[in-house]
Amino acid sequence: MTTLRIAAAGPMTSIQDRGRSGYRRFGVPPSGPVDRRAFAAALAAVGASADDTAIELSHGGLALDAGERPFVIAVTGAAAARIDGFELGGWCVAGVPAGARVQINVRHGNWGYVAVAGRIAALSWLGSRSTHFLAELGGGRIRTGDVVPLADLDDHLAAAVIEPPPDHVPITTARIVVGPQQRFFDDEAMHILSSGTFNASARFDRMGMVLGSPALRPVRVDMPSEPAVRGALQVDGEGRISLLTADHQTTGGYPRIAVVVEPDIDRVAQLAVGSPIRFVAVDAAEAIAITRAAAAADERWLTRIAAARRAKPSLLTANLIGGVVDALAEL
Amino acid sequence: MSAPVFRAAGAGALLADFGGAIDDAVFARVVALDRALTAAAPEGLIETVPAYTSLLIVFDPLVTDHVAIEAHAAPLAATLHAHLADAAVHKVPVCYDGAAAPDLAEAAERLGVSPEALITSHLSGEYRVFMYGFAPGYAYLGGVPEAIALPRKPAAVRGYPVGSVMIAGPQCLITTLPMPTGWWVIGRTPLRVLDTDAKRPFLFEPGDRVRFVRVGGEAL
């Protein structure tokens, strides 16, 4: 067992696994990573199982001090890494020498992931190590000064670039299914939703993201609390839209005008502040078809990432090469 | 009584909306469909989420779809025997004394009653667990007597311990986390609605009934 010392952690850093289900009826949302694809890619790139954990981070970054053993990390999502000052960028697998300082920052998006070849030891709650951030249940938040235990470290992976997802550009048009609380909106609000350009805002956390203007006023706000889902576009009394994400409240009294179709949810949540986003309606059957096609494409992509894993040259080879270089140097 | 309207909630969920207002008759049908789906789960069902007037049916869109789920749920909803009479009843001890009841005096003053009258009224209520929300383990209990229904505070206040018993409007809630709240904290219970170590981590099922019983500070 070795450890990672957290030299500095931004305010939204936590341990996540793929999430939990079965407890929404008790007020427990799915949690898990806000960007599920980037998270899954980080795990696949280091040979971890899809049920394993990774560190999620956002603005404010993360600085790690490696312990006495070298190890290997994968960095994905909006994160980019620097190891002992050497710039690596994002979507990569990199070796971390013993005692090194790893600095990870989020750029061009909101959420980044760091997976470790081996295991990040973390607490489980209700069958998952995902952190429900507000309640601090599950694997837990990561704070400056924390010591994160690592187990089963495997440092034989070669440094590599990770293939980004097929549509690795900021999303500009997200597909939505209208409803389920459409009855709270008039034709004008529906027209604004389908024709307006909204903007990602800096007001986001693991529960959701507020989207900038135009306002969509509900015709009334007397809704009895109804269950909510991830991806819902929830409208408050001022007409402000929020996209609900991983740690969303499971029920609530604000109407949801529409729900973003599964593969587009996390891409909207990754939009950098000010990025424009428009919405186009599809029906429920189209939403299913889109979701299935995206899941199949993601599976193929994750399989390619796993297949691209390479061991770094063995010590023996490295020594031989070293020997040759040394021999040449003596000429 | 009319059948629920089924509405898509994105790619992976269907909302069965029973319409109407917040009352026991509508809610009994929500609970009945919840139980029926649990007893005879359609393929691809992940979970169900009951609320006052609606039930969310969450499913795996890679396995099933809205049409199949509605085809399964609609006949169940049409033949529901809605009854809440067999719901479990929980006795919840509450201490209304001193530091356990930080808002009791102000709430009583706003209501124009004595603190003792507020306590008596709160104890007289027949409460029902309608749903969970807000945060893990936050169970919304309906049934606060009208005489002590107070609008929530204008701003949320921090620093209330877990187990705080609080009221706002017709609702009562027992906190499971030290979260800020705009509700009026009128007592505290040693009981934990959310016990992270327990085999059954959540004390109440939606539909259950709750009775409050007065205890002294030594019970906390």
Coordinates of C-alpha atoms in Angstrom, one line a residue, chain A residues 20-29 125-126 132 134-135 137 177-183 207 224-229 249-252 259-262 284-285 287-288 291-292 295, chain B residues 7-11 13 15 17 22 34 46-54 56 58-59 61-66 131-138 177 179 194 196 201-202 204-206:
Chain A
R20 CA -25.5 3.7 -7.5
S21 CA -29.1 2.8 -8.3
G22 CA -32.1 1.5 -6.4
Y23 CA -32.2 4.2 -3.7
R24 CA -33.8 7.2 -5.5
R25 CA -37.0 6.5 -3.7
F26 CA -35.1 7.3 -0.5
G27 CA -33.7 10.6 -1.8
V28 CA -30.4 9.1 -3.0
P29 CA -29.6 10.2 -6.6
W125 CA -22.1 3.3 0.8
L126 CA -25.3 1.6 -0.5
H132 CA -22.9 12.1 -2.9
L134 CA -23.5 17.4 -0.4
A135 CA -24.1 14.5 2.1
L137 CA -21.6 9.8 1.7
V177 CA -37.6 14.9 -25.0
V178 CA -40.2 17.5 -24.1
G179 CA -41.9 17.1 -20.7
P180 CA -42.7 15.5 -18.3
Q181 CA -44.1 18.8 -16.8
Q182 CA -44.8 20.5 -20.1
R183 CA -48.3 21.5 -18.7
M207 CA -26.2 18.7 -8.8
P224 CA -46.6 19.2 -6.1
S225 CA -43.1 17.8 -5.8
E226 CA -42.6 15.2 -8.6
P227 CA -39.6 12.9 -9.2
A228 CA -36.8 14.3 -11.2
V229 CA -34.2 12.6 -13.5
Q249 CA -32.4 16.1 -6.0
T250 CA -34.6 13.0 -6.6
T251 CA -37.9 15.0 -6.2
G252 CA -38.7 18.6 -6.4
V259 CA -35.1 16.1 -20.5
V260 CA -31.9 16.0 -22.5
V261 CA -31.3 12.7 -24.3
E262 CA -28.9 10.4 -22.5
A284 CA -39.3 9.1 -26.9
A285 CA -38.7 6.4 -29.6
A287 CA -34.4 9.1 -27.8
I288 CA -34.2 5.3 -27.2
T291 CA -29.2 6.2 -26.6
R292 CA -28.7 2.7 -27.9
A295 CA -24.0 3.2 -26.1
Chain B
R7 CA -45.2 10.8 -19.9
A8 CA -41.6 10.2 -21.0
A9 CA -39.0 11.7 -18.7
G10 CA -36.1 11.5 -21.1
A11 CA -34.7 8.3 -22.7
A13 CA -37.8 6.9 -17.5
L15 CA -43.6 9.3 -15.2
D17 CA -49.0 11.0 -13.4
I22 CA -52.0 16.2 -2.7
D34 CA -45.3 1.3 -6.9
I46 CA -34.2 -0.2 -12.6
E47 CA -36.3 1.4 -9.8
T48 CA -39.4 3.4 -9.0
V49 CA -39.7 6.7 -7.2
P50 CA -43.0 7.6 -5.6
A51 CA -44.1 11.2 -5.0
Y52 CA -47.4 12.9 -3.9
T53 CA -49.2 12.5 -7.2
S54 CA -46.9 10.6 -9.5
L56 CA -41.4 7.7 -11.7
V58 CA -36.8 4.3 -14.2
F59 CA -35.7 1.7 -16.8
P61 CA -33.1 2.2 -22.3
L62 CA -30.7 -0.4 -23.7
V63 CA -33.1 -3.2 -22.7
T64 CA -36.6 -1.8 -22.9
D65 CA -38.5 1.3 -23.9
H66 CA -41.4 3.6 -23.0
M131 CA -41.9 10.8 -0.5
Y132 CA -38.3 11.4 0.0
G133 CA -36.4 14.3 -1.6
F134 CA -34.0 17.1 -1.1
A135 CA -31.2 14.9 0.3
P136 CA -30.7 11.2 1.2
G137 CA -33.2 10.2 3.9
Y138 CA -35.2 13.4 3.9
L177 CA -27.8 15.4 7.6
M179 CA -27.9 20.8 6.1
L194 CA -31.0 7.3 7.7
T196 CA -25.7 4.3 7.1
P201 CA -30.6 2.1 6.0
F202 CA -33.9 4.0 5.5
F204 CA -39.6 4.7 6.3
E205 CA -41.2 3.4 3.1
P206 CA -43.3 5.9 1.2

